[in-house]
């Protein structure tokens, strides 16, 4: 049996082990230490920002603490992009707040500014002005930053920028993760770089970062004994994981280039296959990292072949692919919450497929992918 080709597997650069060994040799096996500080500095330098970075245990933790920092509590409403992974929405419920889901727009597959406006105005009419907007750079493609920021500023509603999939993507020359009132990064095992598990929150000031770190370390008051005046969380990144991250940051630019090369691989592969569109951004505005390369399949133009037919065909050949994120408003846990949209995300989910996009795919594996897809559409 042939080996499995994964959708997006971890890709080590080689120098991670030296940082990890240093953590062991110096006995910094704790959720603090010099590599945590260094990793935060490395991220800040890469983002080329004056904002501050707090390294955390996951991107989900980062979203949760962003909501805490913005004062979101029980009874509040938070607008959230519907087409995303559930980690974007779950923390809203952690706070006892209510998600209001908004559809995608077809250009970037991200939160639709006009439907966001509708959701805000509806909330205001009900005396429930949303407390925050969670917008996602889906698959590394930036959302319409300028338009959403215009809406945010007009209504004075802060943006939590979920850049979990978009480290290394840029919008008008600036790095994703720096556009929101708070920015969220993820270093999960399938992301463009990884710490195994981990994330970060990009904060607007030193004071904001200090408060985030306070909450992330169980909200321990500055007393010689254990005293707590606020609800706290165990969300800080370990020094060992941060060491992995420091090694990964050294190769981040190469990883972005490799993911973008995989996108071009698929653009070339599908250029003569009717009914298949490779998801691509307007690169005069944004330069995505193309964390996952994705396609849309129009069964009316492929002789009835669907994205599920292709997924199953690839799976039988030990090639992993996956449907696009199922929109949150279609998920059983979120089905009772409000949704503003016209069916764009539903259609994307029905027709869309993510293809193997790892930065460590070999030429042999690319050949297998090419042969499989060519065979599928030629039969």
Coordinates of C-alpha atoms in Angstrom, one line a residue:
X1 CA 0.0 0.0 0.0
X2 CA 1.2 3.5 -0.8
X3 CA 2.0 5.9 2.0
X4 CA -0.6 8.5 2.9
X5 CA -0.4 11.9 1.4
X6 CA -1.8 14.3 4.1
X7 CA -3.7 17.5 3.7
X8 CA -1.2 19.6 5.7
X9 CA 1.4 17.9 7.9
X10 CA 4.0 19.4 10.2
X11 CA 7.2 20.4 8.6
X12 CA 10.3 20.8 10.8
X13 CA 13.2 23.0 9.7
X14 CA 15.9 21.2 11.7
X15 CA 16.9 23.9 14.2
X16 CA 13.9 23.4 16.5
X17 CA 15.7 20.6 18.4
X18 CA 18.5 23.0 19.5
X19 CA 16.0 25.3 21.2
X20 CA 14.2 22.4 22.8
X21 CA 17.5 20.9 24.1
X22 CA 18.3 24.3 25.5
X23 CA 15.0 24.3 27.4
X24 CA 15.9 20.9 28.9
X25 CA 19.5 21.7 29.6
X26 CA 18.4 24.9 31.5
X27 CA 15.4 23.2 33.1
X28 CA 13.0 25.7 31.8
X29 CA 10.2 23.1 31.5
X30 CA 7.4 25.5 32.4
X31 CA 4.8 27.8 30.9
X32 CA 7.3 30.6 31.0
X33 CA 11.0 31.1 30.2
X34 CA 13.4 32.7 27.7
X35 CA 12.0 30.9 24.6
X36 CA 8.5 32.2 25.3
X37 CA 9.9 35.8 25.4
X38 CA 12.1 35.1 22.4
X39 CA 9.2 33.6 20.4
X40 CA 7.0 36.6 21.1
X41 CA 9.8 38.9 19.9
X42 CA 10.3 36.8 16.8
X43 CA 6.6 37.0 15.9
X44 CA 6.5 40.7 16.6
X45 CA 9.6 41.3 14.4
X46 CA 8.0 39.2 11.6
X47 CA 4.8 41.1 11.7
X48 CA 6.7 44.4 11.6
X49 CA 4.3 45.9 14.1
X50 CA 4.4 48.1 17.2
X51 CA 1.8 45.9 18.8
X52 CA 2.7 43.4 21.4
X53 CA 2.4 39.5 21.2
X54 CA 1.3 37.1 24.0
X55 CA 2.2 33.5 23.3
X56 CA -0.7 31.2 24.4
X57 CA -1.6 27.5 24.4
X58 CA -3.9 27.7 21.3
X59 CA -5.5 30.1 18.9
X60 CA -8.8 29.2 20.6
X61 CA -7.4 30.6 23.9
X62 CA -6.4 33.7 22.0
X63 CA -9.9 34.3 20.7
X64 CA -11.3 33.6 24.2
X65 CA -9.0 36.1 25.9
X66 CA -9.7 38.7 23.2
X67 CA -13.4 38.5 24.1
X68 CA -12.5 38.7 27.8
X69 CA -10.4 41.8 27.1
X70 CA -13.3 43.4 25.1
X71 CA -15.6 42.9 28.0
X72 CA -17.9 40.4 26.3
X73 CA -20.2 38.7 28.8
X74 CA -23.5 36.9 29.2
X75 CA -26.3 38.4 27.2
X76 CA -24.0 40.2 24.7
X77 CA -24.0 39.5 21.0
X78 CA -20.9 38.9 18.9
X79 CA -20.9 38.8 15.0
X80 CA -18.9 35.9 13.7
X81 CA -18.0 34.8 10.2
X82 CA -20.1 31.6 9.5
X83 CA -17.7 29.9 7.2
X84 CA -14.9 29.0 9.5
X85 CA -13.7 26.4 11.9
X86 CA -15.7 26.1 15.1
X87 CA -12.8 27.4 17.2
X88 CA -13.7 30.9 15.9
X89 CA -17.2 30.7 17.4
X90 CA -17.0 28.4 20.5
X91 CA -15.3 31.1 22.7
X92 CA -18.4 33.3 22.3
X93 CA -20.4 30.6 24.1
X94 CA -17.6 30.3 26.8
X95 CA -18.5 33.9 27.7
X96 CA -22.2 33.2 27.8
X97 CA -22.7 35.5 24.8
X98 CA -24.7 34.9 21.7
X99 CA -23.2 34.4 18.2
X100 CA -24.7 36.2 15.2
X101 CA -23.5 34.5 12.1
X102 CA -22.7 36.3 8.8
X103 CA -22.4 34.8 5.3
X104 CA -19.3 34.9 3.1
X105 CA -18.9 37.0 0.0
X106 CA -17.7 35.3 -3.2
X107 CA -14.5 37.2 -3.8
X108 CA -12.5 36.2 -0.7
X109 CA -14.9 33.6 0.8
X110 CA -14.7 35.7 4.0
X111 CA -17.2 37.7 6.0
X112 CA -19.5 39.8 3.8
X113 CA -19.3 43.5 4.8
X114 CA -22.8 44.2 3.6
X115 CA -24.3 41.3 5.5
X116 CA -22.3 42.5 8.5
X117 CA -24.0 45.9 8.2
X118 CA -27.4 44.2 8.2
X119 CA -26.5 42.2 11.3
X120 CA -25.3 45.4 13.1
X121 CA -28.4 47.4 12.2
X122 CA -30.7 44.6 13.2
X123 CA -28.9 44.4 16.6
X124 CA -29.2 48.1 17.1
X125 CA -32.9 48.0 16.4
X126 CA -33.3 45.4 19.1
X127 CA -31.1 47.4 21.5
X128 CA -28.4 44.7 21.2
X129 CA -25.5 46.4 19.5
X130 CA -22.9 43.7 18.9
X131 CA -19.9 43.9 21.2
X132 CA -17.4 42.6 18.7
X133 CA -16.9 41.2 15.1
X134 CA -14.9 38.0 14.6
X135 CA -13.5 38.0 11.0
X136 CA -11.4 35.2 9.6
X137 CA -8.8 35.1 6.8
X138 CA -10.0 31.8 5.4
X139 CA -7.3 29.5 4.1
X140 CA -4.9 32.4 4.3
X141 CA -6.8 34.7 2.0
X142 CA -7.4 38.1 3.7
X143 CA -10.9 39.4 4.2
X144 CA -11.9 42.9 2.9
X145 CA -9.9 44.7 5.6
X146 CA -10.6 48.3 4.6
X147 CA -14.3 47.9 4.2
X148 CA -14.8 46.0 7.4
X149 CA -12.6 48.4 9.3
X150 CA -14.7 51.3 7.9
X151 CA -17.9 49.6 9.3
X152 CA -16.1 48.9 12.6
X153 CA -15.0 52.5 13.0
X154 CA -18.4 53.9 12.1
X155 CA -20.3 51.8 14.7
X156 CA -17.4 51.7 17.2
X157 CA -17.4 47.8 17.2
X158 CA -14.0 46.2 17.7
X159 CA -12.7 43.5 15.3
X160 CA -11.1 40.3 16.5
X161 CA -9.0 39.3 13.5
X162 CA -8.8 35.5 13.3
X163 CA -5.5 35.1 11.5
X164 CA -5.0 31.5 12.6
X165 CA -4.7 30.4 8.9
X166 CA -3.0 33.5 7.6
X167 CA 0.4 33.9 9.2
X168 CA 2.6 35.3 6.4
X169 CA -0.3 36.6 4.3
X170 CA -0.4 40.3 3.6
X171 CA -3.0 42.9 2.7
X172 CA -1.8 46.0 0.9
X173 CA 1.7 45.2 2.0
X174 CA 1.0 44.8 5.7
X175 CA 1.0 41.5 7.6
X176 CA -2.2 39.7 8.6
X177 CA -2.7 39.6 12.3
X178 CA -2.1 43.3 12.7
X179 CA -5.4 44.7 11.4
X180 CA -7.8 43.9 14.2
X181 CA -8.2 45.5 17.6
X182 CA -6.8 42.1 18.6
X183 CA -5.2 39.6 16.3
X184 CA -5.2 35.8 16.6
X185 CA -2.6 33.4 15.5
X186 CA -2.5 29.6 15.6
X187 CA 0.5 27.1 15.7
X188 CA -1.6 23.9 15.6
X189 CA 0.1 20.9 14.0
X190 CA -1.6 21.5 10.6
X191 CA -0.7 25.3 10.4
X192 CA 1.9 26.9 8.2
X193 CA 4.3 26.7 11.1
X194 CA 3.6 24.7 14.3
X195 CA 4.6 24.4 18.0
X196 CA 2.6 21.2 18.1
X197 CA -0.2 23.1 19.9
X198 CA -0.1 26.8 20.5
X199 CA -1.3 30.2 19.5
X200 CA -0.7 33.9 20.1
X201 CA -2.7 37.1 20.7
X202 CA -1.6 40.3 19.0
X203 CA -2.4 43.0 21.5
X204 CA -2.7 46.8 20.9
X205 CA -0.4 47.9 23.8
X206 CA 2.0 46.8 26.5
X207 CA -0.7 47.2 29.0
X208 CA -3.1 45.0 27.1
X209 CA -0.5 42.3 26.8
X210 CA 0.2 42.4 30.5
X211 CA -3.5 42.0 31.3
X212 CA -3.8 39.1 28.8
X213 CA -0.8 37.3 30.4
X214 CA -2.3 37.9 33.8
X215 CA -5.6 36.2 32.7
X216 CA -3.6 33.5 31.0
X217 CA -1.7 32.6 34.1
X218 CA -4.7 32.0 36.4
X219 CA -5.2 35.8 37.2
X220 CA -2.8 35.5 40.2
X221 CA -2.7 38.8 42.2
X222 CA 0.7 40.2 43.1
X223 CA 0.8 38.7 46.6
X224 CA 3.3 36.3 48.2
X225 CA 0.4 33.9 48.7
X226 CA -2.1 32.6 46.1
X227 CA -4.8 35.3 45.8
X228 CA -7.3 35.7 43.0
X229 CA -9.6 38.6 42.3
X230 CA -10.5 37.7 38.7
X231 CA -11.4 34.5 36.9
X232 CA -8.2 33.1 35.4
X233 CA -7.2 30.6 32.7
X234 CA -4.3 28.2 32.2
X235 CA -3.5 29.5 28.7
X236 CA 0.2 30.3 28.6
X237 CA 2.5 28.6 26.1
X238 CA 5.2 26.4 27.5
X239 CA 8.9 27.2 27.1
X240 CA 9.5 23.9 25.3
X241 CA 6.7 24.6 22.8
X242 CA 8.0 28.1 22.3
X243 CA 11.4 26.6 21.5
X244 CA 9.9 24.7 18.7
X245 CA 8.2 27.9 17.5
X246 CA 11.5 29.8 17.5
X247 CA 13.0 27.1 15.2
X248 CA 9.9 27.3 13.0
X249 CA 10.0 31.1 12.7
X250 CA 13.5 30.7 11.1
X251 CA 11.9 28.9 8.1
X252 CA 8.5 30.7 7.9
X253 CA 9.4 32.6 4.8
X254 CA 10.3 29.3 3.0
X255 CA 7.1 27.7 4.2
X256 CA 5.0 30.5 2.8
X257 CA 6.8 30.3 -0.5
X258 CA 6.2 26.5 -0.6
X259 CA 2.5 26.8 0.1
X260 CA 2.2 29.5 -2.6
X261 CA 4.0 27.2 -5.0
X262 CA 1.5 24.4 -4.3
X263 CA -1.3 26.8 -5.2
X264 CA 0.4 27.5 -8.5
X265 CA 0.8 23.7 -9.0
X266 CA -3.0 23.4 -8.8
X267 CA -3.6 26.4 -11.0
X268 CA -1.5 24.7 -13.7
X269 CA -3.0 21.3 -13.1
X270 CA -6.6 22.4 -13.5
X271 CA -6.2 25.0 -16.2
X272 CA -7.5 22.7 -18.9
X273 CA -10.2 20.9 -16.8
X274 CA -13.6 22.5 -17.4
X275 CA -15.8 23.1 -14.4
X276 CA -13.0 23.4 -11.8
X277 CA -11.9 26.7 -10.3
X278 CA -8.9 27.1 -8.1
X279 CA -9.6 29.6 -5.3
X280 CA -7.3 32.6 -5.9
X281 CA -7.1 36.1 -4.5
X282 CA -6.8 39.4 -6.2
X283 CA -3.1 39.8 -5.6
X284 CA -3.1 43.4 -6.5
X285 CA -4.7 43.8 -3.1
X286 CA -3.5 40.9 -1.0
X287 CA -0.8 38.2 -1.1
X288 CA -2.1 35.1 0.6
X289 CA 0.0 32.3 2.1
X290 CA -2.5 29.9 0.5
X291 CA -2.3 27.7 3.7
X292 CA -4.7 25.3 2.0
X293 CA -5.3 25.2 -1.7
X294 CA -9.0 24.8 -2.5
X295 CA -11.1 24.3 -5.5
X296 CA -14.8 24.6 -6.5
X297 CA -16.3 21.9 -8.7
X298 CA -19.3 22.7 -10.9
X299 CA -20.9 19.4 -11.5
X300 CA -22.9 20.8 -14.5
X301 CA -19.6 21.3 -16.3
X302 CA -17.8 18.1 -15.2
X303 CA -20.2 15.6 -16.5
X304 CA -21.9 15.2 -13.1
X305 CA -18.7 14.7 -11.1
X306 CA -18.9 16.3 -7.7
X307 CA -16.4 17.3 -5.1
X308 CA -17.5 14.3 -3.0
X309 CA -16.8 12.0 -5.9
X310 CA -13.3 13.4 -6.2
X311 CA -12.8 13.3 -2.4
X312 CA -13.7 9.6 -2.3
X313 CA -11.6 8.8 -5.4
X314 CA -8.5 10.5 -3.8
X315 CA -9.2 8.8 -0.5
X316 CA -9.1 5.3 -2.1
X317 CA -5.6 6.3 -3.4
X318 CA -4.4 7.3 0.1
X319 CA -4.6 11.0 -0.8
X320 CA -6.3 13.1 1.9
X321 CA -8.6 15.9 0.8
X322 CA -11.4 17.6 2.8
X323 CA -14.6 19.6 2.1
X324 CA -14.4 23.3 2.9
X325 CA -15.4 24.3 6.5
X326 CA -19.1 23.6 7.0
X327 CA -20.7 26.9 7.9
X328 CA -21.4 27.5 11.6
X329 CA -25.0 28.3 11.0
X330 CA -25.4 24.8 9.6
X331 CA -23.8 23.1 12.6
X332 CA -26.2 21.4 15.0
X333 CA -24.7 23.2 18.0
X334 CA -25.3 26.6 16.4
X335 CA -28.4 26.0 14.3
X336 CA -30.7 28.1 16.6
X337 CA -28.7 31.3 16.3
X338 CA -29.3 34.2 13.9
X339 CA -27.7 34.1 10.4
X340 CA -27.5 36.9 7.9
X341 CA -26.8 35.8 4.3
X342 CA -27.9 34.7 0.9
X343 CA -26.5 31.2 0.6
X344 CA -22.9 31.9 -0.5
X345 CA -21.2 29.8 2.2
X346 CA -23.7 27.0 1.7
X347 CA -22.8 26.8 -2.0
X348 CA -19.1 27.0 -1.3
X349 CA -19.4 24.1 1.2
X350 CA -21.4 22.0 -1.3
X351 CA -18.9 22.5 -4.1
X352 CA -15.6 23.1 -2.4
X353 CA -12.7 20.8 -1.6
X354 CA -9.3 21.4 0.1
X355 CA -6.4 19.6 -1.5
X356 CA -3.0 18.5 -0.1
X357 CA -1.0 21.7 0.4
X358 CA 1.8 20.8 2.7
X359 CA 5.2 22.6 2.3
X360 CA 6.9 19.2 2.6
X361 CA 5.2 17.4 -0.3
X362 CA 7.8 15.6 -2.5
X363 CA 7.9 15.6 -6.2
X364 CA 6.8 11.9 -6.1
X365 CA 3.8 12.9 -4.0
X366 CA 2.9 15.8 -6.4
X367 CA 3.1 13.3 -9.2
X368 CA 0.7 11.0 -7.5
X369 CA -1.7 13.9 -6.9
X370 CA -1.5 15.0 -10.6
X371 CA -2.0 11.5 -12.0
X372 CA -5.0 10.9 -9.7
X373 CA -6.7 14.1 -10.6
X374 CA -6.0 13.7 -14.3
X375 CA -7.4 10.2 -14.2
X376 CA -10.5 11.2 -12.3
X377 CA -11.5 13.9 -14.8
X378 CA -10.5 12.1 -17.9
X379 CA -12.7 9.0 -17.2

